[in-house]
């Protein structure tokens, strides 16, 4: 069965410093992987997705993630944090087993950005 | 933004009463999903639909039912609300996508704004 683990429930950074949000996945198939962002009292918005093309994926707002099959990881990074990046981030895996493509969500990482 | 609305946006109800939440889309997407979001649990799938009148259970379906009589509407019903169903409910939609060299896959989900439900 597919699963996803977000290794940190909270990450705290200062504005202007790099961001690293860690995600490990488990899947018996070639998975699709996603990062979504949720700002307070809002719905989820797609940041980026990996679907078996380039392993380095660029998303919106300067975020990117690298698919590493050998490490079963899909960590999210950004070179320089902005106050507006403060939000909840979800890593998602979908491996299409049985043709259903029902995704599995991680429990989320709360990004806190200090001035 | 994808055209997805949820109604009501907020609701307070009493234990034992039935509650229906509505998700409406204007994107003509085939797949629709209901999730609940609780602290420390991320999003958990309640039910999903892969077409009109075609639905299936998700991870946490007990106490919930759904109906989809037309493409644009997906209803979630709590038959007899309990305090454990206090949560934020999100609707999502997705559609088949074609990627060169790969079969049709439905992948990217678009989410509604959510409904906050409080069961007293």
PDB file of C-alpha atoms in Angstrom:
ATOM      1  CA  UNK A   1       0.000   0.000   0.000  1.00  0.00           C
ATOM      2  CA  UNK A   2       1.107   3.552  -0.583  1.00  0.00           C
ATOM      3  CA  UNK A   3       1.996   5.774   2.323  1.00  0.00           C
ATOM      4  CA  UNK A   4       3.648   9.101   2.971  1.00  0.00           C
ATOM      5  CA  UNK A   5       5.507  10.449   5.990  1.00  0.00           C
ATOM      6  CA  UNK A   6       6.220  14.082   6.616  1.00  0.00           C
ATOM      7  CA  UNK A   7       9.151  14.010   8.945  1.00  0.00           C
ATOM      8  CA  UNK A   8       8.483  17.308  10.740  1.00  0.00           C
ATOM      9  CA  UNK A   9       5.180  18.519  12.114  1.00  0.00           C
ATOM     10  CA  UNK A  10       6.578  22.060  12.482  1.00  0.00           C
ATOM     11  CA  UNK A  11       9.472  23.882  10.808  1.00  0.00           C
ATOM     12  CA  UNK A  12      10.556  27.325  11.936  1.00  0.00           C
ATOM     13  CA  UNK A  13      12.799  29.586   9.828  1.00  0.00           C
ATOM     14  CA  UNK A  14      13.758  33.223   9.653  1.00  0.00           C
ATOM     15  CA  UNK A  15      12.731  35.336   6.698  1.00  0.00           C
ATOM     16  CA  UNK A  16      15.368  35.177   3.969  1.00  0.00           C
ATOM     17  CA  UNK A  17      16.782  31.781   5.039  1.00  0.00           C
ATOM     18  CA  UNK A  18      16.318  28.478   3.165  1.00  0.00           C
ATOM     19  CA  UNK A  19      13.309  26.238   3.675  1.00  0.00           C
ATOM     20  CA  UNK A  20      13.424  22.438   3.765  1.00  0.00           C
ATOM     21  CA  UNK A  21      10.266  20.387   4.310  1.00  0.00           C
ATOM     22  CA  UNK A  22      10.912  16.654   4.311  1.00  0.00           C
ATOM     23  CA  UNK A  23       8.724  13.943   2.833  1.00  0.00           C
ATOM     24  CA  UNK A  24       9.308  10.203   2.464  1.00  0.00           C
ATOM     25  CA  UNK A  25       6.949   7.918   0.607  1.00  0.00           C
ATOM     26  CA  UNK A  26       6.289   4.236   0.157  1.00  0.00           C
ATOM     27  CA  UNK A  27       4.830   2.770  -2.996  1.00  0.00           C
ATOM     28  CA  UNK A  28       5.088  -0.488  -4.905  1.00  0.00           C
ATOM     29  CA  UNK A  29       4.399   1.275  -8.176  1.00  0.00           C
ATOM     30  CA  UNK A  30       5.730   4.315  -9.981  1.00  0.00           C
ATOM     31  CA  UNK A  31       4.058   7.036  -7.965  1.00  0.00           C
ATOM     32  CA  UNK A  32       2.952  10.544  -8.663  1.00  0.00           C
ATOM     33  CA  UNK A  33       3.950  12.918  -5.892  1.00  0.00           C
ATOM     34  CA  UNK A  34       2.524  16.293  -4.998  1.00  0.00           C
ATOM     35  CA  UNK A  35       3.024  19.160  -2.603  1.00  0.00           C
ATOM     36  CA  UNK A  36       0.027  21.264  -1.626  1.00  0.00           C
ATOM     37  CA  UNK A  37      -0.042  24.422   0.472  1.00  0.00           C
ATOM     38  CA  UNK A  38      -2.855  25.547   2.750  1.00  0.00           C
ATOM     39  CA  UNK A  39      -2.947  29.075   4.083  1.00  0.00           C
ATOM     40  CA  UNK A  40      -5.018  29.743   7.219  1.00  0.00           C
ATOM     41  CA  UNK A  41      -8.742  29.233   6.706  1.00  0.00           C
ATOM     42  CA  UNK A  42      -8.251  28.416   3.042  1.00  0.00           C
ATOM     43  CA  UNK A  43      -8.488  25.354   0.838  1.00  0.00           C
ATOM     44  CA  UNK A  44      -5.461  23.502  -0.508  1.00  0.00           C
ATOM     45  CA  UNK A  45      -3.520  24.782  -3.519  1.00  0.00           C
ATOM     46  CA  UNK A  46      -1.160  22.757  -5.685  1.00  0.00           C
ATOM     47  CA  UNK A  47       2.480  23.845  -5.345  1.00  0.00           C
ATOM     48  CA  UNK A  48       4.067  21.283  -7.647  1.00  0.00           C
ATOM     49  CA  UNK A  49       3.840  17.699  -8.849  1.00  0.00           C
ATOM     50  CA  UNK A  50       6.112  14.909 -10.043  1.00  0.00           C
ATOM     51  CA  UNK A  51       4.777  12.478 -12.637  1.00  0.00           C
ATOM     52  CA  UNK A  52       7.744  10.435 -13.890  1.00  0.00           C
ATOM     53  CA  UNK A  53       9.313  13.189 -15.968  1.00  0.00           C
ATOM     54  CA  UNK A  54      12.183  15.371 -14.701  1.00  0.00           C
ATOM     55  CA  UNK A  55      13.215  14.479 -11.162  1.00  0.00           C
ATOM     56  CA  UNK A  56      13.688  18.132 -10.182  1.00  0.00           C
ATOM     57  CA  UNK A  57      10.321  19.796 -10.208  1.00  0.00           C
ATOM     58  CA  UNK A  58       9.773  23.537 -10.044  1.00  0.00           C
ATOM     59  CA  UNK A  59       6.588  24.921  -8.594  1.00  0.00           C
ATOM     60  CA  UNK A  60       4.953  28.205  -7.826  1.00  0.00           C
ATOM     61  CA  UNK A  61       6.361  30.907  -5.543  1.00  0.00           C
ATOM     62  CA  UNK A  62       9.969  29.728  -5.909  1.00  0.00           C
ATOM     63  CA  UNK A  63       9.462  26.262  -4.425  1.00  0.00           C
ATOM     64  CA  UNK A  64      10.982  23.145  -5.905  1.00  0.00           C
ATOM     65  CA  UNK A  65      11.236  19.468  -4.998  1.00  0.00           C
ATOM     66  CA  UNK A  66      13.504  16.640  -6.044  1.00  0.00           C
ATOM     67  CA  UNK A  67      12.309  13.077  -6.536  1.00  0.00           C
ATOM     68  CA  UNK A  68      14.938  10.627  -5.243  1.00  0.00           C
ATOM     69  CA  UNK A  69      13.854   7.067  -5.889  1.00  0.00           C
ATOM     70  CA  UNK A  70      16.819   5.520  -4.070  1.00  0.00           C
ATOM     71  CA  UNK A  71      15.912   7.437  -0.922  1.00  0.00           C
ATOM     72  CA  UNK A  72      12.112   7.327  -1.496  1.00  0.00           C
ATOM     73  CA  UNK A  73      12.064  11.031  -0.769  1.00  0.00           C
ATOM     74  CA  UNK A  74      10.415  14.102  -2.226  1.00  0.00           C
ATOM     75  CA  UNK A  75      11.631  17.003  -0.120  1.00  0.00           C
ATOM     76  CA  UNK A  76      10.360  20.539  -0.710  1.00  0.00           C
ATOM     77  CA  UNK A  77      12.832  23.426  -0.736  1.00  0.00           C
ATOM     78  CA  UNK A  78      12.970  27.161  -1.258  1.00  0.00           C
ATOM     79  CA  UNK A  79      16.177  29.230  -1.236  1.00  0.00           C
ATOM     80  CA  UNK A  80      14.787  32.169   0.697  1.00  0.00           C
ATOM     81  CA  UNK A  81      11.688  32.173   2.898  1.00  0.00           C
ATOM     82  CA  UNK A  82       9.139  34.961   2.754  1.00  0.00           C
ATOM     83  CA  UNK A  83       6.625  35.863   5.424  1.00  0.00           C
ATOM     84  CA  UNK A  84       3.828  34.915   3.032  1.00  0.00           C
ATOM     85  CA  UNK A  85       5.164  31.326   2.946  1.00  0.00           C
ATOM     86  CA  UNK A  86       3.860  30.710   6.465  1.00  0.00           C
ATOM     87  CA  UNK A  87       1.271  27.972   5.953  1.00  0.00           C
ATOM     88  CA  UNK A  88       0.564  24.242   6.241  1.00  0.00           C
ATOM     89  CA  UNK A  89       2.207  22.044   3.620  1.00  0.00           C
ATOM     90  CA  UNK A  90       1.039  18.579   2.599  1.00  0.00           C
ATOM     91  CA  UNK A  91       2.977  15.913   0.751  1.00  0.00           C
ATOM     92  CA  UNK A  92       0.770  13.536  -1.261  1.00  0.00           C
ATOM     93  CA  UNK A  93       1.429  10.226  -3.032  1.00  0.00           C
ATOM     94  CA  UNK A  94      -0.716   8.519  -5.644  1.00  0.00           C
ATOM     95  CA  UNK A  95       0.374   5.305  -7.322  1.00  0.00           C
ATOM     96  CA  UNK A  96      -2.699   4.434  -9.352  1.00  0.00           C
ATOM     97  CA  UNK A  97      -2.966   0.909  -8.067  1.00  0.00           C
ATOM     98  CA  UNK A  98      -6.028  -0.712  -9.571  1.00  0.00           C
ATOM     99  CA  UNK A  99      -6.561   2.375 -11.673  1.00  0.00           C
ATOM    100  CA  UNK A 100      -8.116   4.287  -8.815  1.00  0.00           C
ATOM    101  CA  UNK A 101      -5.469   6.989  -8.277  1.00  0.00           C
ATOM    102  CA  UNK A 102      -6.770   7.726  -4.819  1.00  0.00           C
ATOM    103  CA  UNK A 103      -4.111   9.866  -3.177  1.00  0.00           C
ATOM    104  CA  UNK A 104      -2.734   9.498   0.323  1.00  0.00           C
ATOM    105  CA  UNK A 105      -1.970  12.661   2.273  1.00  0.00           C
ATOM    106  CA  UNK A 106       0.774  13.221   4.795  1.00  0.00           C
ATOM    107  CA  UNK A 107      -0.176  14.723   8.137  1.00  0.00           C
ATOM    108  CA  UNK A 108       1.192  18.112   7.191  1.00  0.00           C
ATOM    109  CA  UNK A 109       4.082  20.366   8.148  1.00  0.00           C
ATOM    110  CA  UNK A 110       3.426  23.784   9.579  1.00  0.00           C
ATOM    111  CA  UNK A 111       5.951  26.328   8.289  1.00  0.00           C
ATOM    112  CA  UNK A 112       6.556  29.248  10.633  1.00  0.00           C
ATOM    113  CA  UNK A 113       8.478  32.239   9.281  1.00  0.00           C
ATOM    114  CA  UNK A 114      10.003  34.718  11.722  1.00  0.00           C
ATOM    115  CA  UNK A 115      10.778  38.316  10.736  1.00  0.00           C
TER     116      UNK A 115
ATOM    117  CA  UNK B   1      -8.928  29.021  -9.483  1.00  0.00           C
ATOM    118  CA  UNK B   2     -11.063  26.024 -10.253  1.00  0.00           C
ATOM    119  CA  UNK B   3     -14.778  26.724  -9.941  1.00  0.00           C
ATOM    120  CA  UNK B   4     -15.630  24.835  -6.780  1.00  0.00           C
ATOM    121  CA  UNK B   5     -18.019  26.069  -4.125  1.00  0.00           C
ATOM    122  CA  UNK B   6     -19.110  24.480  -0.890  1.00  0.00           C
ATOM    123  CA  UNK B   7     -22.225  25.231   1.090  1.00  0.00           C
ATOM    124  CA  UNK B   8     -22.763  26.021   3.817  1.00  0.00           C
ATOM    125  CA  UNK B   9     -19.366  27.436   4.761  1.00  0.00           C
ATOM    126  CA  UNK B  10     -20.121  27.188   8.460  1.00  0.00           C
ATOM    127  CA  UNK B  11     -22.678  25.126  10.346  1.00  0.00           C
ATOM    128  CA  UNK B  12     -23.502  24.435  13.956  1.00  0.00           C
ATOM    129  CA  UNK B  13     -25.818  21.537  14.669  1.00  0.00           C
ATOM    130  CA  UNK B  14     -26.847  19.251  17.486  1.00  0.00           C
ATOM    131  CA  UNK B  15     -25.996  15.619  18.048  1.00  0.00           C
ATOM    132  CA  UNK B  16     -28.426  13.287  16.336  1.00  0.00           C
ATOM    133  CA  UNK B  17     -29.570  15.636  13.605  1.00  0.00           C
ATOM    134  CA  UNK B  18     -28.968  14.949   9.905  1.00  0.00           C
ATOM    135  CA  UNK B  19     -26.679  17.306   8.035  1.00  0.00           C
ATOM    136  CA  UNK B  20     -26.052  17.672   4.299  1.00  0.00           C
ATOM    137  CA  UNK B  21     -23.072  19.467   2.811  1.00  0.00           C
ATOM    138  CA  UNK B  22     -23.000  20.425  -0.837  1.00  0.00           C
ATOM    139  CA  UNK B  23     -20.118  20.641  -3.256  1.00  0.00           C
ATOM    140  CA  UNK B  24     -20.733  22.301  -6.605  1.00  0.00           C
ATOM    141  CA  UNK B  25     -18.286  22.499  -9.527  1.00  0.00           C
ATOM    142  CA  UNK B  26     -18.394  24.326 -12.827  1.00  0.00           C
ATOM    143  CA  UNK B  27     -15.381  22.534 -14.364  1.00  0.00           C
ATOM    144  CA  UNK B  28     -17.193  19.435 -15.639  1.00  0.00           C
ATOM    145  CA  UNK B  29     -14.572  17.260 -13.919  1.00  0.00           C
ATOM    146  CA  UNK B  30     -15.331  13.584 -13.666  1.00  0.00           C
ATOM    147  CA  UNK B  31     -14.023  12.830 -10.174  1.00  0.00           C
ATOM    148  CA  UNK B  32     -15.166  14.371  -6.906  1.00  0.00           C
ATOM    149  CA  UNK B  33     -14.002  13.720  -3.365  1.00  0.00           C
ATOM    150  CA  UNK B  34     -14.995  14.524   0.203  1.00  0.00           C
ATOM    151  CA  UNK B  35     -12.289  14.842   2.845  1.00  0.00           C
ATOM    152  CA  UNK B  36     -12.271  15.786   6.476  1.00  0.00           C
ATOM    153  CA  UNK B  37      -9.376  17.635   8.052  1.00  0.00           C
ATOM    154  CA  UNK B  38      -8.524  17.283  11.719  1.00  0.00           C
ATOM    155  CA  UNK B  39      -5.417  18.455  13.596  1.00  0.00           C
ATOM    156  CA  UNK B  40      -2.620  15.907  13.393  1.00  0.00           C
ATOM    157  CA  UNK B  41      -4.392  13.778  10.781  1.00  0.00           C
ATOM    158  CA  UNK B  42      -3.949  15.696   7.562  1.00  0.00           C
ATOM    159  CA  UNK B  43      -6.780  15.061   5.123  1.00  0.00           C
ATOM    160  CA  UNK B  44      -8.670  11.800   5.269  1.00  0.00           C
ATOM    161  CA  UNK B  45     -10.884  10.600   2.445  1.00  0.00           C
ATOM    162  CA  UNK B  46     -14.536   9.998   3.318  1.00  0.00           C
ATOM    163  CA  UNK B  47     -16.100   9.108  -0.041  1.00  0.00           C
ATOM    164  CA  UNK B  48     -15.363   9.756  -3.665  1.00  0.00           C
ATOM    165  CA  UNK B  49     -17.193   9.655  -6.976  1.00  0.00           C
ATOM    166  CA  UNK B  50     -15.928   8.607 -10.384  1.00  0.00           C
ATOM    167  CA  UNK B  51     -19.049   9.594 -12.275  1.00  0.00           C
ATOM    168  CA  UNK B  52     -22.738  10.302 -11.933  1.00  0.00           C
ATOM    169  CA  UNK B  53     -24.261   7.760  -9.551  1.00  0.00           C
ATOM    170  CA  UNK B  54     -20.850   6.067  -9.154  1.00  0.00           C
ATOM    171  CA  UNK B  55     -19.392   6.419  -5.678  1.00  0.00           C
ATOM    172  CA  UNK B  56     -17.111   4.488  -3.380  1.00  0.00           C
ATOM    173  CA  UNK B  57     -15.992   4.538   0.228  1.00  0.00           C
ATOM    174  CA  UNK B  58     -12.826   6.083   1.496  1.00  0.00           C
ATOM    175  CA  UNK B  59     -10.788   5.643   4.638  1.00  0.00           C
ATOM    176  CA  UNK B  60     -13.308   7.112   7.114  1.00  0.00           C
ATOM    177  CA  UNK B  61     -16.746   6.496   5.609  1.00  0.00           C
ATOM    178  CA  UNK B  62     -18.635   5.257   8.668  1.00  0.00           C
ATOM    179  CA  UNK B  63     -21.515   7.593   9.535  1.00  0.00           C
ATOM    180  CA  UNK B  64     -21.430   9.322   6.135  1.00  0.00           C
ATOM    181  CA  UNK B  65     -23.263   8.809   2.868  1.00  0.00           C
ATOM    182  CA  UNK B  66     -22.954  10.569  -0.486  1.00  0.00           C
ATOM    183  CA  UNK B  67     -24.931  11.108  -3.628  1.00  0.00           C
ATOM    184  CA  UNK B  68     -24.107  12.391  -7.072  1.00  0.00           C
ATOM    185  CA  UNK B  69     -27.147  12.768  -9.311  1.00  0.00           C
ATOM    186  CA  UNK B  70     -25.435  15.134 -11.748  1.00  0.00           C
ATOM    187  CA  UNK B  71     -21.882  15.917 -12.739  1.00  0.00           C
ATOM    188  CA  UNK B  72     -21.656  19.237 -10.960  1.00  0.00           C
ATOM    189  CA  UNK B  73     -22.991  18.318  -7.522  1.00  0.00           C
ATOM    190  CA  UNK B  74     -21.662  15.965  -4.862  1.00  0.00           C
ATOM    191  CA  UNK B  75     -23.577  15.814  -1.579  1.00  0.00           C
ATOM    192  CA  UNK B  76     -22.235  14.557   1.730  1.00  0.00           C
ATOM    193  CA  UNK B  77     -24.782  13.542   4.355  1.00  0.00           C
ATOM    194  CA  UNK B  78     -24.199  12.869   8.017  1.00  0.00           C
ATOM    195  CA  UNK B  79     -27.146  10.634   8.816  1.00  0.00           C
ATOM    196  CA  UNK B  80     -27.092  11.383  12.552  1.00  0.00           C
ATOM    197  CA  UNK B  81     -24.376  13.826  13.498  1.00  0.00           C
ATOM    198  CA  UNK B  82     -22.043  13.040  16.378  1.00  0.00           C
ATOM    199  CA  UNK B  83     -19.494  15.220  18.159  1.00  0.00           C
ATOM    200  CA  UNK B  84     -16.690  13.176  16.573  1.00  0.00           C
ATOM    201  CA  UNK B  85     -17.806  14.528  13.212  1.00  0.00           C
ATOM    202  CA  UNK B  86     -16.901  18.068  14.211  1.00  0.00           C
ATOM    203  CA  UNK B  87     -14.329  18.916  11.580  1.00  0.00           C
ATOM    204  CA  UNK B  88     -13.491  20.928   8.506  1.00  0.00           C
ATOM    205  CA  UNK B  89     -14.791  19.278   5.362  1.00  0.00           C
ATOM    206  CA  UNK B  90     -13.188  19.792   1.977  1.00  0.00           C
ATOM    207  CA  UNK B  91     -14.459  18.879  -1.430  1.00  0.00           C
ATOM    208  CA  UNK B  92     -12.008  18.243  -4.262  1.00  0.00           C
ATOM    209  CA  UNK B  93     -12.290  17.543  -7.967  1.00  0.00           C
ATOM    210  CA  UNK B  94     -10.000  16.052 -10.575  1.00  0.00           C
ATOM    211  CA  UNK B  95     -10.155  14.885 -14.142  1.00  0.00           C
ATOM    212  CA  UNK B  96      -8.410  12.532 -16.530  1.00  0.00           C
ATOM    213  CA  UNK B  97      -5.131  13.824 -17.880  1.00  0.00           C
ATOM    214  CA  UNK B  98      -3.108  12.613 -20.821  1.00  0.00           C
ATOM    215  CA  UNK B  99       0.650  12.478 -20.483  1.00  0.00           C
ATOM    216  CA  UNK B 100       2.736  11.600 -23.511  1.00  0.00           C
ATOM    217  CA  UNK B 101       3.746   7.948 -23.408  1.00  0.00           C
ATOM    218  CA  UNK B 102       1.536   7.150 -20.418  1.00  0.00           C
ATOM    219  CA  UNK B 103      -2.102   6.126 -20.087  1.00  0.00           C
ATOM    220  CA  UNK B 104      -4.785   8.483 -18.964  1.00  0.00           C
ATOM    221  CA  UNK B 105      -4.300   9.357 -15.328  1.00  0.00           C
ATOM    222  CA  UNK B 106      -6.370  11.452 -13.022  1.00  0.00           C
ATOM    223  CA  UNK B 107      -4.038  13.285 -10.764  1.00  0.00           C
ATOM    224  CA  UNK B 108      -4.117  16.916  -9.778  1.00  0.00           C
ATOM    225  CA  UNK B 109      -6.883  17.728  -7.334  1.00  0.00           C
ATOM    226  CA  UNK B 110      -8.501  21.130  -6.942  1.00  0.00           C
ATOM    227  CA  UNK B 111     -10.015  21.959  -3.595  1.00  0.00           C
ATOM    228  CA  UNK B 112     -12.995  23.943  -2.441  1.00  0.00           C
ATOM    229  CA  UNK B 113     -12.818  26.503   0.381  1.00  0.00           C
ATOM    230  CA  UNK B 114     -14.063  24.105   3.061  1.00  0.00           C
ATOM    231  CA  UNK B 115     -17.020  23.836   5.436  1.00  0.00           C
ATOM    232  CA  UNK B 116     -16.551  24.163   9.179  1.00  0.00           C
ATOM    233  CA  UNK B 117     -18.981  21.894  11.014  1.00  0.00           C
ATOM    234  CA  UNK B 118     -19.506  21.984  14.750  1.00  0.00           C
ATOM    235  CA  UNK B 119     -21.650  19.273  16.325  1.00  0.00           C
ATOM    236  CA  UNK B 120     -22.755  20.100  19.855  1.00  0.00           C
TER     237      UNK B 120
END
